CSV table of C-alpha atoms and ligand atoms in Angstrom, one decimal:
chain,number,residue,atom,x,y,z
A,1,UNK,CA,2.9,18.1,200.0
A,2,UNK,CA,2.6,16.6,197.1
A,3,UNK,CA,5.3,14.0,196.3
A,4,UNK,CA,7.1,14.6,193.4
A,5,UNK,CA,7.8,19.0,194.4
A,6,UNK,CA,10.4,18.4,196.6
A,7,UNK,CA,12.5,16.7,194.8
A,8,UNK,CA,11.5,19.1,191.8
A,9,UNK,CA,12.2,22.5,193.8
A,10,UNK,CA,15.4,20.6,195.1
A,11,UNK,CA,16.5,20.0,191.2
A,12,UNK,CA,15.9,23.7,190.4
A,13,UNK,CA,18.1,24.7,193.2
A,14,UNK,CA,20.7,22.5,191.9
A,15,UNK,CA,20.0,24.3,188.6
A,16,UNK,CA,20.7,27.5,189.7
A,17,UNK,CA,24.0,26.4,191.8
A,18,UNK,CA,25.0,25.4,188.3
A,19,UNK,CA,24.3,28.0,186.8
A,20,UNK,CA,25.7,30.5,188.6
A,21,UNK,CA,29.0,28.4,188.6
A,22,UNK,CA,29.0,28.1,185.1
A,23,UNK,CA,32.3,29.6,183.8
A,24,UNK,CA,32.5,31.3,180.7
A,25,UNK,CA,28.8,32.4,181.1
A,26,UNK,CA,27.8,36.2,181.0
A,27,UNK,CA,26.3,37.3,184.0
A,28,UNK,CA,23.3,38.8,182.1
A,29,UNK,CA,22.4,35.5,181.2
A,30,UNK,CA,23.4,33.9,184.8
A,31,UNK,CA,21.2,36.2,186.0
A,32,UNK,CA,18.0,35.7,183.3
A,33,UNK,CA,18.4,32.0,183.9
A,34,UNK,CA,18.8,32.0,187.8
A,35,UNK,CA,15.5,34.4,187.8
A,36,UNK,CA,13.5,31.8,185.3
A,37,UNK,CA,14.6,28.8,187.5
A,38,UNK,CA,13.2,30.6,190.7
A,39,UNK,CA,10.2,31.8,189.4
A,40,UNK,CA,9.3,28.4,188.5
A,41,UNK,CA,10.4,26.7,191.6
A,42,UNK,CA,8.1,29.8,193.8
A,43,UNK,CA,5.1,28.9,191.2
A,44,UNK,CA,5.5,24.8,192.1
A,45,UNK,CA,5.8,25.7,195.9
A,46,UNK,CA,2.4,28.0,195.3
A,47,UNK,CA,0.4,25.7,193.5
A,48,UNK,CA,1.7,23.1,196.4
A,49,UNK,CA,-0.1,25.3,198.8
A,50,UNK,CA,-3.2,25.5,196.8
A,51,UNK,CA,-3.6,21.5,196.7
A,52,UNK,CA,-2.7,21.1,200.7
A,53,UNK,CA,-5.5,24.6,201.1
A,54,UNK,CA,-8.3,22.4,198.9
A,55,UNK,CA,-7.0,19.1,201.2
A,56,UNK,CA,-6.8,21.4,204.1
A,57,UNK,CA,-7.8,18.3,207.2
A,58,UNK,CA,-6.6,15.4,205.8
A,59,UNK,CA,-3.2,15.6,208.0
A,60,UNK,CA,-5.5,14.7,210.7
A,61,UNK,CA,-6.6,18.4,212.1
A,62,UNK,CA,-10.2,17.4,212.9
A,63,UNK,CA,-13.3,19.1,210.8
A,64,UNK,CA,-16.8,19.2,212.0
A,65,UNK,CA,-17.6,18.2,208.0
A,66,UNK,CA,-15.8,16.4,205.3
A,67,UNK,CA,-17.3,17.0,201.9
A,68,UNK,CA,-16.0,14.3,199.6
A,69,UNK,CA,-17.0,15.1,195.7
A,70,UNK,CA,-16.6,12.8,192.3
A,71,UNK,CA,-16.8,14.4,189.5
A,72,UNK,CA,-16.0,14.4,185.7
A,73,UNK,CA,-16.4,17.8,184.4
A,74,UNK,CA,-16.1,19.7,187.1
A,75,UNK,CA,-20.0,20.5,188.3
A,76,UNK,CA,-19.7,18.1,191.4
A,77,UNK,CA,-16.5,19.9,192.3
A,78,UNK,CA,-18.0,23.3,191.9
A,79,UNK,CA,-21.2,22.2,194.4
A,80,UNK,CA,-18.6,21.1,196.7
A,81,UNK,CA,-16.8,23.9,197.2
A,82,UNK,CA,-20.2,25.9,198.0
A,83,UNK,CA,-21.0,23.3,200.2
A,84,UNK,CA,-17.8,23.8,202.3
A,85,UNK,CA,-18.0,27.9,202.1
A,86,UNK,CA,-21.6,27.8,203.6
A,87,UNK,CA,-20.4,25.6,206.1
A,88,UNK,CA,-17.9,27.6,206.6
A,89,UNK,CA,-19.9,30.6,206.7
A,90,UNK,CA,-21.9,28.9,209.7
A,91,UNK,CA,-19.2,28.6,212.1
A,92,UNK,CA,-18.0,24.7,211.6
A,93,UNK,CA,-14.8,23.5,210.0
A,94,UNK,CA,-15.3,21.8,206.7
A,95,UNK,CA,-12.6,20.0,204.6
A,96,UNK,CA,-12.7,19.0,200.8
A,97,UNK,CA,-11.1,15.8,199.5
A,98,UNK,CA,-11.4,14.5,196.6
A,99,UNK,CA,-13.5,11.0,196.9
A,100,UNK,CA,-10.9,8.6,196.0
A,101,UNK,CA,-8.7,10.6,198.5
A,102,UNK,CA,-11.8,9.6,201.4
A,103,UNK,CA,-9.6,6.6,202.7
A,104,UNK,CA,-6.8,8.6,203.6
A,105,UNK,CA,-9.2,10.8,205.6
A,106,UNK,CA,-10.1,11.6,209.0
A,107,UNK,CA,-13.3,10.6,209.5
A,108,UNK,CA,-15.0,14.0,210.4
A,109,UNK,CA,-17.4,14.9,214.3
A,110,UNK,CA,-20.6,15.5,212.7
A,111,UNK,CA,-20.5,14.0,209.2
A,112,UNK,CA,-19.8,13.3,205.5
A,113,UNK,CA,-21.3,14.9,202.5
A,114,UNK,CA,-20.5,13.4,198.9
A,115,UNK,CA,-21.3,15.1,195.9
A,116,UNK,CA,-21.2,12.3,193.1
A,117,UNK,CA,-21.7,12.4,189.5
A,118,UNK,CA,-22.0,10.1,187.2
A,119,UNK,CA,-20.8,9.0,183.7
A,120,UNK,CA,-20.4,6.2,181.1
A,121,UNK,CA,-23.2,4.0,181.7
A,122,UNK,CA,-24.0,4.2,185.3
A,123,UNK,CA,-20.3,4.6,186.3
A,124,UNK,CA,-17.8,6.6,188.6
A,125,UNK,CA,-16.4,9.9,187.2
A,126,UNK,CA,-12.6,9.7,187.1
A,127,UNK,CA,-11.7,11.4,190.3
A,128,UNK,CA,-14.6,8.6,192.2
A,129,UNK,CA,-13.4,5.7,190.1
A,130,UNK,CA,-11.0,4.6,192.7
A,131,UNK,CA,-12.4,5.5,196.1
A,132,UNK,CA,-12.9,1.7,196.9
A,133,UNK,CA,-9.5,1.2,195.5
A,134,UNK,CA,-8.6,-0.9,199.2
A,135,UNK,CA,-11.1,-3.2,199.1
A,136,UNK,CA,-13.2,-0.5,201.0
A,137,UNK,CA,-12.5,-1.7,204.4
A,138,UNK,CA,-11.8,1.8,205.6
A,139,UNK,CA,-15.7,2.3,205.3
A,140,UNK,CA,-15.6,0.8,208.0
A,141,UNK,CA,-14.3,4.4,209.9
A,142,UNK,CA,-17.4,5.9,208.9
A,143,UNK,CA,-20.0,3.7,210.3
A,144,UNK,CA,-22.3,5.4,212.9
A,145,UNK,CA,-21.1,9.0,210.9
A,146,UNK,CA,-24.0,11.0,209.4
A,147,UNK,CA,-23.9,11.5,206.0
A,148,UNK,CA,-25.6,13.1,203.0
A,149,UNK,CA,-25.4,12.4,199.4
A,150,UNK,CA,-26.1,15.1,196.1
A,151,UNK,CA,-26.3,12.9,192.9
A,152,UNK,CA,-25.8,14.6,189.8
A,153,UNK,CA,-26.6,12.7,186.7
A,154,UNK,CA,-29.1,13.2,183.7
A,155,UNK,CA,-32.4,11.2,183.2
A,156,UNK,CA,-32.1,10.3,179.7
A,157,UNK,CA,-29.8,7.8,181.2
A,158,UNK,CA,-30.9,4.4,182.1
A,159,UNK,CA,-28.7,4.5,184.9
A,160,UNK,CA,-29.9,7.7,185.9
A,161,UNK,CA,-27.4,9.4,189.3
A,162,UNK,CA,-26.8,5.4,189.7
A,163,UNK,CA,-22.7,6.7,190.9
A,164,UNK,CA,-24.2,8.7,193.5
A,165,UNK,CA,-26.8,6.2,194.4
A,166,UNK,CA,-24.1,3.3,194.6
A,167,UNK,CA,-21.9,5.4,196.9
A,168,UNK,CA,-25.1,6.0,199.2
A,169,UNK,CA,-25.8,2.5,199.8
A,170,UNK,CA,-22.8,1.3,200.6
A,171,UNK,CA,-22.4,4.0,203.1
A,172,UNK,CA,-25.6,3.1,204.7
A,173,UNK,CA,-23.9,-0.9,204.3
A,174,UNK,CA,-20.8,0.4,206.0
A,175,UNK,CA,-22.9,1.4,209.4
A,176,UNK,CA,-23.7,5.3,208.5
A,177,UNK,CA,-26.5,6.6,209.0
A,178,UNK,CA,-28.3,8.9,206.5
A,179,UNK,CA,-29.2,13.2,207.6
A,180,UNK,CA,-31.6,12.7,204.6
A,181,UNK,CA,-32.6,10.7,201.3
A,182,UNK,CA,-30.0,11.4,198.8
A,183,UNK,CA,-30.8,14.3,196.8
A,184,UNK,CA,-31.1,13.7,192.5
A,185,UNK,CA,-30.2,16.5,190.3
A,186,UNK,CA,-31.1,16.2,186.3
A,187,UNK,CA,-28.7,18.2,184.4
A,188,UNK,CA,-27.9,20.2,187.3
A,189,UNK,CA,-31.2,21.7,187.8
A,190,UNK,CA,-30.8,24.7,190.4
A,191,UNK,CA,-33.8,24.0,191.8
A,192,UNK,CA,-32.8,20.7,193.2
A,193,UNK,CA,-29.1,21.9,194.5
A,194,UNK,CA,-31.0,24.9,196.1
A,195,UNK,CA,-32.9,21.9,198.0
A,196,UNK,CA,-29.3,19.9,198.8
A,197,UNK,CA,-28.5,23.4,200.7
A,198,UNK,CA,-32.0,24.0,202.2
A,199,UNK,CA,-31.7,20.1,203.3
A,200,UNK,CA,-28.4,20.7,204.6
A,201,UNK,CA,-29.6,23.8,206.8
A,202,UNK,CA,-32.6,21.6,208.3
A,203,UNK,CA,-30.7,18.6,209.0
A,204,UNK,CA,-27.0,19.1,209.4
A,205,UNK,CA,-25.4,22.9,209.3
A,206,UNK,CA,-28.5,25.4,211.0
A,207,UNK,CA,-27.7,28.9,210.1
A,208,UNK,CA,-25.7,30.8,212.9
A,209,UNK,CA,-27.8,32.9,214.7
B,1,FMN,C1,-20.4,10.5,178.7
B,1,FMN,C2,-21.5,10.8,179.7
B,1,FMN,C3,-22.0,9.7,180.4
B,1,FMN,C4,-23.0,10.0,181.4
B,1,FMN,N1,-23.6,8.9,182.0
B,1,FMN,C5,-24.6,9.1,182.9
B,1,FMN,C6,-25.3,8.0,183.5
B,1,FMN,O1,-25.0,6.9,183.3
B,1,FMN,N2,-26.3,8.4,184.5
B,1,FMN,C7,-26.6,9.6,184.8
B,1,FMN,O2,-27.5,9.8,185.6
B,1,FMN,N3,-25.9,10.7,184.2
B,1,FMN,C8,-25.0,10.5,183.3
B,1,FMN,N4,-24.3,11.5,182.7
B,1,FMN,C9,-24.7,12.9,183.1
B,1,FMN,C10,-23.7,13.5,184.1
B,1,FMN,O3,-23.7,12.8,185.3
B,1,FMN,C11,-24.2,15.0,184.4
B,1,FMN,O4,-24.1,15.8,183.3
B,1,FMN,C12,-23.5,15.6,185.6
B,1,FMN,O5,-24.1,16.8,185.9
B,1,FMN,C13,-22.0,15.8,185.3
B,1,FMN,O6,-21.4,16.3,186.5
B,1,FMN,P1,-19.8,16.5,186.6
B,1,FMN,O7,-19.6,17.8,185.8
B,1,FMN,O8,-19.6,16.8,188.1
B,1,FMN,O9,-19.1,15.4,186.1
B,1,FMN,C14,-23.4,11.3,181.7
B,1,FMN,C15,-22.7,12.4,181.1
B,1,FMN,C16,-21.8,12.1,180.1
B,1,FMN,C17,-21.1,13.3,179.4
């Protein structure tokens, strides 16, 4: 859960005691204010769920893939969710975590999949920026794990996928060992995520027969 919607929920509820305690208050108005409170205390509790469903596996149930994406604009993110649903779709548990969540999670039976963009000159995207944050000592976890790594970035960059590159290496540093060469994409060409899944079928999730 995330930290702070406890304590928020817990605040509404006091709200509402209040309210409804409240002399000298019509009870139309008790009532239109203890609805508004509740519905917005249910819609905090539901968009709760929705974070712990996208960071479904990180309280330790095990998953046959993690797939870890960094992105700024959303592309990365989008990749990553595919990546999970054909994994999905084949049978194995996949989890998705946001990369600078990775050190906080499970280190998953068969392997890890990034999918990293990059931005500024060469740099992480903000939700990547940080994923080293603890000295990256809990790479450590994921030596021996197979992995796999989609770059996006744009070649009219001197620093062309360098993010994605970056994370790759210091995986392979870190003692894991590589399913395939990291795949580049160039402005999100579809030809070159089509080969990330086609990749992925060869080496790591083979279509359920
Ligand atoms: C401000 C900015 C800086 C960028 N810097 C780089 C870069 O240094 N190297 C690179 O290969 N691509 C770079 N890109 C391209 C993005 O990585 C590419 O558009 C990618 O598909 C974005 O994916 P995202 O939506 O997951 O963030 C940059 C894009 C922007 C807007």
């Amino acid at each position: 859960m995330n930290w702070w919607v406890k304590p928020a929920v817990a605040a509404l509820f006091c709200g509402v005691l209040w309210v409804l305690f409240q002399e000298g208050l019509a009870l139309e108005r008790k009532i239109v204010a203890t609805a508004a409170i509740a519905a917005y205390a249910l819609i905090l509790l539901r968009y709760n769920k929705a974070c712990l469903g996208e960071a479904e596996g990180e309280s330790g149930a095990g998953v046959d893939y993690l797939v870890a994406y960094a992105t700024e604009t959303g592309t990365a993110r989008q990749i990553a969710r595919q990546t999970c649903k054909t994994i999905r779709e084949n049978g194995l548990r996949a989890s998705l975590v946001e990369l600078n969540r990775l050190v906080s999670s499970p280190r998953p039976s068969k392997g890890l999949l990034v999918i990293a963009s990059t931005t500024g000159n060469g740099d992480a995207p903000r939700t990547g920026d940080a994923w080293q944050e603890e000295g990256g000592s809990f790479l450590r976890n994921f030596a021996s794990c197979s992995y796999a790594v989609l770059a996006l970035g744009d070649r009219s960059y001197s620093n062309f996928c360098g993010f994605g590159l970056q994370v790759a290496a210091e995986l392979q540093q870190a003692g894991a060992v590589p399913l395939f060469e990291p795949v580049l994409v160039h402005q999100g060409d579809p030809a070159s995520v089509n080969y990330w899944f086609r990749q992925l079928s060869r080496s790591a999730v083979p279509a359920r027969r």
